Short mmCIF file of C-alpha atoms in Angstrom, two decimals:
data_model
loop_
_atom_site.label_atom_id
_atom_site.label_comp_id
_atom_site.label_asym_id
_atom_site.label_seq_id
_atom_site.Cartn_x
_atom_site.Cartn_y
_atom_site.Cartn_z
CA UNK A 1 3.12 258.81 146.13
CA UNK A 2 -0.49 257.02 145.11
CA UNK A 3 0.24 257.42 141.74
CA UNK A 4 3.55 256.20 141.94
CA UNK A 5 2.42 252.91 143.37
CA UNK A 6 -0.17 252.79 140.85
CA UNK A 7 1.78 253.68 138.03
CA UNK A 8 4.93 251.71 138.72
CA UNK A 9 2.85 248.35 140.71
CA UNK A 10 3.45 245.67 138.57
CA UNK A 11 7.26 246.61 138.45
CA UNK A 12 7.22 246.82 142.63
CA UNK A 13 5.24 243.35 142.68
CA UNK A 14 7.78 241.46 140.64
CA UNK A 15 10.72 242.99 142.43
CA UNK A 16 8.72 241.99 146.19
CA UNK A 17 8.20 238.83 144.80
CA UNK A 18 12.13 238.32 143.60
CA UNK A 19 13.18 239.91 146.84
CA UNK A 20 11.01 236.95 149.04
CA UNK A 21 12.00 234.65 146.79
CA UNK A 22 15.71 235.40 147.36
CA UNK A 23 15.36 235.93 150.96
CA UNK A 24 13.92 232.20 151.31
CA UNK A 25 16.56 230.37 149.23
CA UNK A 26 19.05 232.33 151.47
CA UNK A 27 17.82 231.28 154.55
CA UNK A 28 17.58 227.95 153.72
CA UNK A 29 21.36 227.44 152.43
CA UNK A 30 22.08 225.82 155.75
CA UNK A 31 19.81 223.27 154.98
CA UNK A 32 20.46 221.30 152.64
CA UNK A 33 18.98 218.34 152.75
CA UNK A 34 15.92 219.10 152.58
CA UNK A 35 13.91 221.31 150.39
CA UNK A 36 11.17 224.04 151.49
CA UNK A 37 8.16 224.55 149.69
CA UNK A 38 9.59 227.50 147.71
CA UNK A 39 12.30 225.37 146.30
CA UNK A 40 9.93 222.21 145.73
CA UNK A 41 7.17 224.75 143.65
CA UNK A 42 10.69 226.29 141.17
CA UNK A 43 12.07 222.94 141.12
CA UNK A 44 8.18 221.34 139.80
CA UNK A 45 8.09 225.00 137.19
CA UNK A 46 11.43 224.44 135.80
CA UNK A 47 11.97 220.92 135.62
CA UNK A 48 9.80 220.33 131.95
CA UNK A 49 12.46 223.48 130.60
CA UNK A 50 15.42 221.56 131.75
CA UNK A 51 14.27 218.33 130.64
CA UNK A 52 13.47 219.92 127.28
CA UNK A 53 16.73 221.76 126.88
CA UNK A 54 18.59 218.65 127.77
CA UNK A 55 16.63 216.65 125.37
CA UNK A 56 17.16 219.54 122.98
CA UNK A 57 20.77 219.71 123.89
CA UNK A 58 21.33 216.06 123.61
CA UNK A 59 19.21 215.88 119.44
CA UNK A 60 21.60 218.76 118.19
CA UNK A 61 24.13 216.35 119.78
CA UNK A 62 23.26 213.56 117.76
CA UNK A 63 22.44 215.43 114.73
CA UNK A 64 26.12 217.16 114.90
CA UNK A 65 27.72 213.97 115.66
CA UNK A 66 25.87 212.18 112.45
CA UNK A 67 26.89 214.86 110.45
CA UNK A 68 30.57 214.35 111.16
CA UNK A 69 30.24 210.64 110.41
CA UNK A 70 28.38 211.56 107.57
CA UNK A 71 31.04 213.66 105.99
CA UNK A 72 33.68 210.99 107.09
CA UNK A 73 31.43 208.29 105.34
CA UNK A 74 31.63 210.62 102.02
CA UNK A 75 35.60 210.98 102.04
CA UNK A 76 36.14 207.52 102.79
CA UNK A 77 33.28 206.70 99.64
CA UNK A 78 35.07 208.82 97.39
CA UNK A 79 38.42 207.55 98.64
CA UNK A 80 37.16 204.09 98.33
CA UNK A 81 35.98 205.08 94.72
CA UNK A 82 39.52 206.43 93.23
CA UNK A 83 41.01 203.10 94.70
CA UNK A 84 38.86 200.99 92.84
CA UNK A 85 39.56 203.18 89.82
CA UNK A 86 43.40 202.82 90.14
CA UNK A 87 42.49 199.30 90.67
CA UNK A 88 40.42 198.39 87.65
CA UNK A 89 43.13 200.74 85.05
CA UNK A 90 45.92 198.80 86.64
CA UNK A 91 44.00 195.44 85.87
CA UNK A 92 42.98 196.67 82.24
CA UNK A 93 47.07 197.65 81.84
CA UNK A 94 47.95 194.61 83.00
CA UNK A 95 45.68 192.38 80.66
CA UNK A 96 47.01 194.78 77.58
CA UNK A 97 49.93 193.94 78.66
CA UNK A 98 49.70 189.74 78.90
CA UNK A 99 47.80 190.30 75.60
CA UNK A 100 50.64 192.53 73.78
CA UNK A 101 53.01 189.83 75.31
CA UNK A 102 51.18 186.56 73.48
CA UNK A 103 50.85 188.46 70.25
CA UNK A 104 54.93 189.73 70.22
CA UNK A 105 55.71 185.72 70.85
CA UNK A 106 53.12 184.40 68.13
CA UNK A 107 55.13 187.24 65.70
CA UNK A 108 58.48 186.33 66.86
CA UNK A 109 57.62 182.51 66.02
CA UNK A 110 56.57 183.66 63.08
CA UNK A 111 59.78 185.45 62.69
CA UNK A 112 61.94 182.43 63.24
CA UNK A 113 60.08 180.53 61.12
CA UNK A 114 60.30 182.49 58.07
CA UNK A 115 63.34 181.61 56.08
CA UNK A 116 63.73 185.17 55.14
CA UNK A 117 64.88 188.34 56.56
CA UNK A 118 61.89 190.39 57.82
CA UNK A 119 60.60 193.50 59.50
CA UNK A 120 58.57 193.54 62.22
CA UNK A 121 55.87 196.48 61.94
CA UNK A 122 52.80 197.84 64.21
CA UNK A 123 49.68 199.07 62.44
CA UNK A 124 49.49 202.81 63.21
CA UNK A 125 46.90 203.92 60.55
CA UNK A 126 44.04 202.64 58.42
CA UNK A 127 42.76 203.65 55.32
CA UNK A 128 39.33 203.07 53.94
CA UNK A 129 37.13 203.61 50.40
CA UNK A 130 35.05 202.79 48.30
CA UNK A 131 37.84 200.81 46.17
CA UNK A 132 40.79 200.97 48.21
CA UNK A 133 41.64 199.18 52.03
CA UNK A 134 44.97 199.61 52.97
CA UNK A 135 46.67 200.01 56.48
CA UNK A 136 49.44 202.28 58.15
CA UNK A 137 52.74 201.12 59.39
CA UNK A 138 55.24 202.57 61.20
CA UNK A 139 58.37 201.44 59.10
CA UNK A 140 59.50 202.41 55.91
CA UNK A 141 62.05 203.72 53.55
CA UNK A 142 64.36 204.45 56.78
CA UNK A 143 64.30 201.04 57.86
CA UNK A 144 64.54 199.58 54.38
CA UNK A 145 60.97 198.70 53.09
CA UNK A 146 60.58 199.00 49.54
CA UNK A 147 57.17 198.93 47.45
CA UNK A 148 56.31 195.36 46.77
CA UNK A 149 57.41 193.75 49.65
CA UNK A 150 55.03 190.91 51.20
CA UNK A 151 53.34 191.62 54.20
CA UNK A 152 52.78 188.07 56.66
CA UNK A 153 50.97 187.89 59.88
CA UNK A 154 50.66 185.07 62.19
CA UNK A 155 47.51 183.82 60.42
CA UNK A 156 49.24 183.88 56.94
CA UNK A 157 48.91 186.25 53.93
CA UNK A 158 48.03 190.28 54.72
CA UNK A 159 49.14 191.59 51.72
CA UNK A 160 51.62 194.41 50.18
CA UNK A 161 53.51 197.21 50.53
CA UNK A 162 52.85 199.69 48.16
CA UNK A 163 53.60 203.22 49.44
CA UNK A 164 56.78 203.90 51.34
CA UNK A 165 57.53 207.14 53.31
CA UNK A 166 60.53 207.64 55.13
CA UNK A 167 58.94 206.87 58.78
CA UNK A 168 55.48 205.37 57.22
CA UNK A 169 54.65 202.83 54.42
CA UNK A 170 51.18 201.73 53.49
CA UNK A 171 50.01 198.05 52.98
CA UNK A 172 47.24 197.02 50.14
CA UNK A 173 45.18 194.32 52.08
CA UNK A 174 44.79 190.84 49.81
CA UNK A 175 41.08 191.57 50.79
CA UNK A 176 41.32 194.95 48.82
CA UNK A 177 39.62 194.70 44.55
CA UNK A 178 43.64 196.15 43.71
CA UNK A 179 44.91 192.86 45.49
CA UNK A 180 46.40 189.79 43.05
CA UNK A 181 47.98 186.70 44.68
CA UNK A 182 49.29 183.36 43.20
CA UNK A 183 47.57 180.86 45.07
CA UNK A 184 47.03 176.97 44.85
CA UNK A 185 45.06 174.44 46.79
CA UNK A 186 47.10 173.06 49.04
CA UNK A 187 45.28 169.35 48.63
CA UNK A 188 44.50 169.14 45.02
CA UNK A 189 47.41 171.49 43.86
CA UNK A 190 44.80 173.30 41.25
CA UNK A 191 46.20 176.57 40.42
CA UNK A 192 44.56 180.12 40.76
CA UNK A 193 44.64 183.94 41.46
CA UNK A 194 43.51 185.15 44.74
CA UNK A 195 41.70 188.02 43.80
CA UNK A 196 40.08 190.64 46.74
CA UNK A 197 36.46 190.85 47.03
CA UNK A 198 36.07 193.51 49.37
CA UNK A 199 34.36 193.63 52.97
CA UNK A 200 36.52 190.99 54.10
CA UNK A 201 36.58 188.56 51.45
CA UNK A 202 38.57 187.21 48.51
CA UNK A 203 38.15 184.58 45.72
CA UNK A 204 39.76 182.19 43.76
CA UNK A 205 39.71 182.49 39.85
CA UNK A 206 40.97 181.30 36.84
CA UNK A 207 40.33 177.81 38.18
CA UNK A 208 38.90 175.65 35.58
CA UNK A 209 36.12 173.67 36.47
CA UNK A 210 37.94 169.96 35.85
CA UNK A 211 39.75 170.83 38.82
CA UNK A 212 39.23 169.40 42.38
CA UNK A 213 38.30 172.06 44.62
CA UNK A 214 36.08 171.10 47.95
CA UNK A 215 34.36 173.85 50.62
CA UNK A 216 37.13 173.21 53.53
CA UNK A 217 40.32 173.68 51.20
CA UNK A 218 43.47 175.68 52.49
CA UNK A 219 44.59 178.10 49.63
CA UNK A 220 48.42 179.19 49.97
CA UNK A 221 50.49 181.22 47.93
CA UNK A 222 52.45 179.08 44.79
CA UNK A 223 55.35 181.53 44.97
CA UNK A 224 54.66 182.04 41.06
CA UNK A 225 55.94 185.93 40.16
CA UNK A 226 58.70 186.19 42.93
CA UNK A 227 56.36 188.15 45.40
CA UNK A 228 55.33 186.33 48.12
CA UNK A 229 57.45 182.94 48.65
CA UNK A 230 55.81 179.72 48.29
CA UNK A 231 53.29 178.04 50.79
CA UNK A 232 52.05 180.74 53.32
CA UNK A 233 48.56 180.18 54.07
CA UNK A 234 46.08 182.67 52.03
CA UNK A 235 42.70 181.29 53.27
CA UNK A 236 40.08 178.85 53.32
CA UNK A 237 37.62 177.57 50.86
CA UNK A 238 33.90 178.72 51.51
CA UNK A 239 32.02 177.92 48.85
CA UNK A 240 32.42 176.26 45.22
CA UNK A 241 30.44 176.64 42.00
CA UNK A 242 30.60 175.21 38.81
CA UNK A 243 28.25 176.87 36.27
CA UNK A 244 27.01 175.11 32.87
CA UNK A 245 28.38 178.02 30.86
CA UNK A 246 32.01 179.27 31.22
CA UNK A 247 35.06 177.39 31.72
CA UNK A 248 35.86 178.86 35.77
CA UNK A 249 34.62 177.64 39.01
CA UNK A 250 33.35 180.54 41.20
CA UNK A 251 35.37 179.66 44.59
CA UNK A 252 35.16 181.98 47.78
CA UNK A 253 37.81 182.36 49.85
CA UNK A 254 37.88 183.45 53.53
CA UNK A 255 41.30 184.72 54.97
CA UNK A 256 42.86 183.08 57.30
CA UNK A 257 44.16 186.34 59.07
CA UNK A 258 41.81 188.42 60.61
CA UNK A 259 42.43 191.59 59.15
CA UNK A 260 39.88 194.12 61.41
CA UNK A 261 42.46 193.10 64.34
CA UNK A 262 45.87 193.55 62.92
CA UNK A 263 48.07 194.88 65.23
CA UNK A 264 51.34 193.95 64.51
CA UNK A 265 52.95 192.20 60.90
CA UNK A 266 56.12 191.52 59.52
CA UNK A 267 56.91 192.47 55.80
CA UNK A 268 59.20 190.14 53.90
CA UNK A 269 62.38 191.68 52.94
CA UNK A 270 63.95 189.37 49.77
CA UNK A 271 62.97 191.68 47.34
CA UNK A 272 65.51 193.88 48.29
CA UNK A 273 68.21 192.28 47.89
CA UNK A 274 67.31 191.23 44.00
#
């Protein structure tokens, strides 16, 4: 029995002190208003656990709750984010769109103002070298285009056709060394050949040097040869020299068309019908 006690006493002790422990908060159910000393010492011990598990209770809480709103935050971002997208492409298709719109009414003036039947066209293709520049259209043989025929934009003179596929032609730029144009200054009337100088450029030769030609002077076409019909605007006069040797001026001569932002030309149909 002694060793029992001894062997087994700290299991006994905790049980007696349970067992008291119990018996107290029993017999003091009735009274509830007030609390014994028992009660007073467990409520003093376990008050710092409860206040720390409800402090703990109430963080994981927050944190859970931030997370939500954190996620919620994301999807509504990324939400947010697509919107704006749709937004901005609708805005860019819309701008296209009023752009495409003023440069179909510029052609179709153009159009009406040309006193010849013509083909409207939309640049498809470009084709670059060393000696050649020419551009892709999406007209040809099918839709009557012949080699030859003048090509006109809204700025004047582009040049001509000189390939034609049934769906396709392709269009020698005046710009392009190949390129030949009767020309005349539209002030002075002196006569010339609008001849391509490459990267953008042309000039003006076989005008003689008696001839009055001024930096400022709008070249257009003399309708000499049957190609391109008399008076569309070639270009403008950039610069004018008269050597003491030879009997030419050297003229430069800026386009008036734009060529790096052709879009859409119309080639002059009267040579088909001689």
């Amino acid at each position: 029995m002694k060793n029992f006690l001894i062997r087994y006493k700290r299991l006994l002790l905790t049980a007696g002190v349970l067992l008291v422990a119990f018996l107290t908060y029993a017999l003091n159910l009735r009274n509830k208003e007030h609390a014994n000393p028992v009660e007073r010492a467990v409520m003093t011990l376990t008050a710092p656990i409860a206040g720390s598990a409800a402090f703990l209770s109430g963080s994981v809480g927050d944190v859970w709750n931030n997370y939500v709103d954190l996620i919620e935050v994301r999807r509504e971002n990324i939400e947010l984010r697509r919107s704006v997208k749709r937004l901005n492409e609708r805005i860019v298709a819309n701008h296209e769109a009023v752009v495409e719109n003023q440069r179909l009414k510029a052609l179709l003036e153009l159009k009406g103002s040309v006193a010849i039947p013509s083909i409207a066209v939309s640049v498809i293709g470009e084709d670059s070298s060393a000696w050649f520049k020419t551009l892709v259209v999406d007209r040809g043989s099918n839709d009557g285009l012949v080699e030859g025929m003048p090509v006109v934009a809204v700025g004047g003179v582009v040049g001509r056709v000189i390939k034609v596929a049934p769906q396709s032609s392709r269009v020698l730029l005046l710009t392009d060394h190949a390129s030949a144009i009767a020309a005349i200054v539209q002030r002075s009337r002196a006569r010339g050949v609008v001849r391509g100088a490459g990267g953008g450029r042309c000039s003006l030769e076989f005008t003689v040097k008696d001839e009055d030609v001024k930096v400022g002077d709008s070249v257009i076409s003399s309708g000499i040869g049957g190609v391109f019909p008399k008076g569309l605007p070639i270009g403008e006069v950039t610069m004018v020299k008269k050597g003491e040797y030879g009997v030419f001026q050297t003229i430069e001569v800026r386009p008036t068309v734009n060529i790096g932002k052709l879009e859409e030309m119309l080639v002059l149909v009267r040579q088909q019908q001689q």
